[in-house]
Amino acid sequence: MIKILINFIFVLCLLPVVTSDCTCDDNVHNVVQAHSNKKLYPARISGFAGAVYDADFKPSCHDQRPNVLLPGFVTLTDGKLIVDRDFDLEKDSFLRLTIHGVDFDDPICLNGTSQYVVLPDNMCRINLCEFIGVPMCKILQKKGTHTLKELQKKLNFNTTLELPEPPSLLGLSLLDLFSGEFSFTFAVETAGETILELDIPTNHKNLQIGLED
Ligand SMILES: *[C@@H]1O[C@H](CO)[C@@H](O)[C@H](O)[C@H]1NC(C)=O
Ligand SMILES: *[C@@H]1O[C@H](CO)[C@@H](O)[C@H](O)[C@H]1NC(C)=O
């Protein structure tokens, strides 16, 4: 019975008239937005947006909301970083992740510290300049407003990023553990000070990751 129902829903999705729940219009339904919610920090990100795609570069959605697939692609479409004063990110800077999962009672990472034995701390606390590249760090640490366009121009930065196959731990793909709905906060810490927080996503409560169609 359930199988028939699923088949029925699947067929409905293929009919153009009733596609409402299944459509995934590029740059509409597959868009992930993010921004800094706390204004007190000396650096803020606003209007950050990216569209997600599957490995064949088809827009990726689930229930008309973006669905991040690994492997897959994300194309960054907008965003700017406002920096109130100069920093030395190259010298020392870390991303401290906080990750909440709908299927998890406790946060997975809490402000840079893993809350689960299977997950090493270095997946929750990441060297910023190794992660985004030193040339990008050199630009972002300067006081001013930095736009995605500026980075594209100065760094010849390709705004389409490949999302890799998920890493595996103890022979278990992290995607088996971490597919579902999640929310992320990235905090940037430099010289012992938190200077920026970025919440992902901000256009939905959670971000869907690795959900099957
Ligand atoms: C996160 O950890 C850093 C370093 O211990 C600390 O300075 C900061 O206040 C913490 N942030 C939150 C929101 O707990
Ligand atoms: C940007 O990267 C994507 C994905 O790796 C690739 O398909 C595309 O050709 C690249 N674009 C340019 C202009 O290099």
Short mmCIF file of C-alpha atoms and ligand atoms in Angstrom, two decimals:
data_model
loop_
_atom_site.label_atom_id
_atom_site.label_comp_id
_atom_site.label_asym_id
_atom_site.label_seq_id
_atom_site.Cartn_x
_atom_site.Cartn_y
_atom_site.Cartn_z
CA MET A 1 0.00 0.00 0.00
CA ILE A 2 2.71 2.47 1.00
CA LYS A 3 4.69 1.54 -2.09
CA ILE A 4 1.69 2.30 -4.28
CA LEU A 5 1.28 5.61 -2.53
CA ILE A 6 4.93 6.49 -3.06
CA ASN A 7 4.71 5.55 -6.72
CA PHE A 8 1.61 7.66 -7.03
CA ILE A 9 3.33 10.68 -5.50
CA PHE A 10 6.33 10.07 -7.74
CA VAL A 11 4.11 10.05 -10.85
CA LEU A 12 2.38 13.21 -9.65
CA CYS A 13 5.76 14.89 -9.49
CA LEU A 14 6.36 14.11 -13.13
CA LEU A 15 3.12 15.77 -14.21
CA PRO A 16 3.69 19.44 -14.92
CA VAL A 17 0.25 20.53 -13.65
CA VAL A 18 0.72 19.35 -10.09
CA THR A 19 4.44 19.88 -9.68
CA SER A 20 3.99 22.40 -6.87
CA ASP A 21 5.73 20.24 -4.25
CA CYS A 22 8.44 18.91 -6.50
CA THR A 23 9.59 21.84 -8.57
CA CYS A 24 13.10 23.02 -8.01
CA ASP A 25 13.56 26.23 -9.96
CA ASP A 26 17.16 27.29 -10.26
CA ASN A 27 18.01 30.30 -8.11
CA VAL A 28 14.60 30.12 -6.47
CA HIS A 29 14.09 26.92 -4.50
CA ASN A 30 17.73 25.81 -4.31
CA VAL A 31 19.02 29.01 -2.71
CA VAL A 32 20.71 28.97 0.69
CA GLN A 33 20.96 32.35 2.38
CA ALA A 34 23.13 33.34 5.30
CA HIS A 35 24.05 36.43 7.27
CA SER A 36 25.43 37.60 10.57
CA ASN A 37 22.63 37.93 13.07
CA LYS A 38 24.65 39.55 15.85
CA LYS A 39 25.59 43.07 14.94
CA LEU A 40 27.99 43.67 17.83
CA TYR A 41 30.97 42.02 16.21
CA PRO A 42 33.55 44.08 14.29
CA ALA A 43 32.98 41.99 11.14
CA ARG A 44 29.64 41.06 9.60
CA ILE A 45 28.46 39.15 6.55
CA SER A 46 25.27 40.26 4.84
CA GLY A 47 23.23 39.04 1.92
CA PHE A 48 25.20 35.86 1.46
CA ALA A 49 23.52 33.50 -1.00
CA GLY A 50 24.42 30.40 -2.92
CA ALA A 51 22.50 27.94 -5.09
CA VAL A 52 23.04 24.22 -4.62
CA TYR A 53 23.28 21.55 -7.32
CA ASP A 54 23.72 17.83 -7.58
CA ALA A 55 26.77 16.15 -9.10
CA ASP A 56 25.22 16.52 -12.58
CA PHE A 57 24.72 20.23 -11.95
CA LYS A 58 20.95 20.00 -11.71
CA PRO A 59 19.33 22.31 -9.09
CA SER A 60 19.05 20.32 -5.86
CA CYS A 61 15.94 20.53 -3.69
CA HIS A 62 13.85 18.47 -1.34
CA ASP A 63 10.29 19.64 -0.67
CA GLN A 64 11.06 22.82 -2.59
CA ARG A 65 13.87 23.69 -0.24
CA PRO A 66 17.60 23.48 -0.96
CA ASN A 67 19.18 20.08 -0.36
CA VAL A 68 22.97 20.03 -0.10
CA LEU A 69 24.39 16.94 -1.79
CA LEU A 70 27.87 15.51 -1.38
CA PRO A 71 29.33 15.31 -3.92
CA GLY A 72 27.63 18.28 -5.52
CA PHE A 73 28.16 21.94 -6.32
CA VAL A 74 27.34 25.32 -4.85
CA THR A 75 27.42 28.53 -6.86
CA LEU A 76 27.86 31.61 -4.72
CA THR A 77 25.69 34.39 -6.09
CA ASP A 78 25.87 37.25 -3.63
CA GLY A 79 27.27 38.45 -0.36
CA LYS A 80 29.47 41.02 1.30
CA LEU A 81 31.70 41.21 4.33
CA ILE A 82 31.95 44.44 6.31
CA VAL A 83 35.12 44.76 8.38
CA ASP A 84 35.40 47.65 10.86
CA ARG A 85 39.16 47.46 11.43
CA ASP A 86 42.25 45.62 10.23
CA PHE A 87 42.93 42.13 11.55
CA ASP A 88 45.80 39.68 11.22
CA LEU A 89 43.89 36.57 10.20
CA GLU A 90 47.00 35.06 8.62
CA LYS A 91 48.77 34.99 11.95
CA ASP A 92 46.07 33.15 13.84
CA SER A 93 42.40 32.64 13.05
CA PHE A 94 39.96 29.82 13.53
CA LEU A 95 36.43 28.95 12.57
CA ARG A 96 34.50 27.66 15.56
CA LEU A 97 31.49 25.70 14.42
CA THR A 98 28.23 25.19 16.21
CA ILE A 99 26.06 22.58 14.52
CA HIS A 100 22.58 21.56 15.59
CA GLY A 101 20.84 18.59 14.00
CA VAL A 102 17.09 18.03 14.15
CA ASP A 103 17.71 14.32 14.85
CA PHE A 104 20.29 14.99 17.56
CA ASP A 105 19.53 15.86 21.16
CA ASP A 106 22.81 17.65 21.75
CA PRO A 107 24.64 19.99 19.41
CA ILE A 108 27.15 18.09 17.23
CA CYS A 109 29.74 20.82 17.51
CA LEU A 110 29.43 23.49 20.16
CA ASN A 111 31.50 26.62 19.58
CA GLY A 112 34.41 24.67 18.14
CA THR A 113 34.27 21.61 20.36
CA SER A 114 32.97 18.22 19.27
CA GLN A 115 30.18 16.87 21.45
CA TYR A 116 30.41 13.36 20.00
CA VAL A 117 33.28 10.93 20.56
CA VAL A 118 33.27 9.77 16.93
CA LEU A 119 33.80 13.30 15.68
CA PRO A 120 37.28 14.77 16.19
CA ASP A 121 37.54 18.37 17.43
CA ASN A 122 39.36 19.39 14.26
CA MET A 123 36.08 19.06 12.36
CA CYS A 124 34.53 21.63 14.70
CA ARG A 125 37.48 24.02 14.95
CA ILE A 126 39.07 24.80 11.61
CA ASN A 127 42.07 26.88 10.65
CA LEU A 128 40.43 29.72 8.70
CA CYS A 129 43.22 30.59 6.26
CA GLU A 130 43.90 26.95 5.44
CA PHE A 131 40.18 26.56 4.78
CA ILE A 132 39.58 29.61 2.57
CA GLY A 133 43.15 30.08 1.35
CA VAL A 134 45.78 32.62 2.38
CA PRO A 135 45.17 34.97 -0.60
CA MET A 136 41.52 35.33 0.44
CA CYS A 137 42.54 35.84 4.08
CA LYS A 138 44.86 38.68 2.99
CA ILE A 139 41.92 40.51 1.40
CA LEU A 140 39.31 39.81 4.08
CA GLN A 141 41.49 40.95 6.99
CA LYS A 142 41.57 44.52 5.63
CA LYS A 143 39.15 47.10 6.93
CA GLY A 144 36.38 47.88 4.45
CA THR A 145 33.50 46.28 2.58
CA HIS A 146 34.41 43.22 0.58
CA THR A 147 31.99 41.93 -2.02
CA LEU A 148 31.88 38.61 -3.80
CA LYS A 149 32.55 40.52 -7.04
CA GLU A 150 35.74 41.98 -5.56
CA LEU A 151 37.01 38.51 -4.67
CA GLN A 152 36.13 37.24 -8.13
CA LYS A 153 38.08 40.08 -9.70
CA LYS A 154 41.10 40.11 -7.40
CA LEU A 155 41.53 36.37 -6.94
CA ASN A 156 40.09 35.10 -10.18
CA PHE A 157 37.89 33.24 -7.73
CA ASN A 158 35.59 30.60 -9.21
CA THR A 159 32.22 31.11 -7.51
CA THR A 160 31.21 27.54 -8.36
CA LEU A 161 32.64 25.33 -5.66
CA GLU A 162 32.76 21.59 -5.81
CA LEU A 163 31.37 19.94 -2.69
CA PRO A 164 33.47 16.85 -2.12
CA GLU A 165 32.50 13.34 -1.25
CA PRO A 166 31.90 13.35 2.51
CA PRO A 167 34.88 12.22 4.58
CA SER A 168 34.60 8.89 6.28
CA LEU A 169 35.48 8.12 9.85
CA LEU A 170 36.16 4.57 10.99
CA GLY A 171 34.90 3.33 7.62
CA LEU A 172 31.58 5.08 8.06
CA SER A 173 30.71 7.86 5.63
CA LEU A 174 29.98 11.03 7.58
CA LEU A 175 26.96 11.47 5.35
CA ASP A 176 25.42 8.32 6.83
CA LEU A 177 25.68 9.98 10.21
CA PHE A 178 24.97 13.49 9.12
CA SER A 179 22.20 13.50 6.59
CA GLY A 180 19.08 15.33 7.66
CA GLU A 181 18.35 18.86 8.78
CA PHE A 182 20.98 21.06 10.37
CA SER A 183 21.71 24.63 11.32
CA PHE A 184 25.19 26.09 11.46
CA THR A 185 26.89 28.99 13.16
CA PHE A 186 30.42 29.82 12.07
CA ALA A 187 32.30 32.04 14.52
CA VAL A 188 35.63 33.53 13.51
CA GLU A 189 38.14 33.90 16.29
CA THR A 190 41.42 35.76 15.98
CA ALA A 191 43.88 36.70 18.72
CA GLY A 192 41.50 35.27 21.31
CA GLU A 193 38.59 37.46 20.19
CA THR A 194 35.41 36.47 18.37
CA ILE A 195 35.10 38.95 15.49
CA LEU A 196 32.30 37.51 13.34
CA GLU A 197 29.39 35.13 13.45
CA LEU A 198 27.60 33.73 10.44
CA ASP A 199 24.33 31.79 10.67
CA ILE A 200 23.46 29.30 7.92
CA PRO A 201 20.76 29.13 6.76
CA THR A 202 18.70 32.26 7.40
CA ASN A 203 15.98 31.74 4.78
CA HIS A 204 14.88 28.48 6.40
CA LYS A 205 15.09 27.15 9.94
CA ASN A 206 17.39 24.32 8.88
CA LEU A 207 19.51 23.25 5.96
CA GLN A 208 18.70 19.90 4.39
CA ILE A 209 21.76 17.79 3.72
CA GLY A 210 21.99 14.58 1.72
CA LEU A 211 18.28 13.85 1.67
CA GLU A 212 17.11 11.31 -0.88
CA ASP A 213 14.51 12.46 -3.37
C1 LIG B 1 33.45 30.34 22.08
O1 LIG B 1 34.72 30.00 22.57
C2 LIG B 1 35.63 31.09 22.63
C3 LIG B 1 36.99 30.57 23.06
O2 LIG B 1 36.91 29.81 24.22
C4 LIG B 1 35.09 32.14 23.58
O3 LIG B 1 35.95 33.26 23.57
C5 LIG B 1 33.71 32.58 23.10
O4 LIG B 1 33.15 33.49 24.02
C6 LIG B 1 32.79 31.37 22.97
N1 LIG B 1 31.53 31.83 22.38
C7 LIG B 1 30.37 31.44 22.85
C8 LIG B 1 29.16 31.95 22.13
O5 LIG B 1 30.26 30.70 23.83
C1 LIG B 2 34.57 26.64 -11.99
O1 LIG B 2 34.52 25.40 -11.30
C2 LIG B 2 33.54 24.51 -11.84
C3 LIG B 2 33.46 23.30 -10.92
O2 LIG B 2 34.69 22.78 -10.61
C4 LIG B 2 33.91 24.15 -13.27
O3 LIG B 2 32.94 23.27 -13.81
C5 LIG B 2 33.97 25.43 -14.09
O4 LIG B 2 34.42 25.15 -15.40
C6 LIG B 2 34.91 26.46 -13.45
N1 LIG B 2 34.80 27.73 -14.16
C7 LIG B 2 35.86 28.40 -14.57
C8 LIG B 2 35.59 29.68 -15.26
O5 LIG B 2 37.01 28.01 -14.37
#
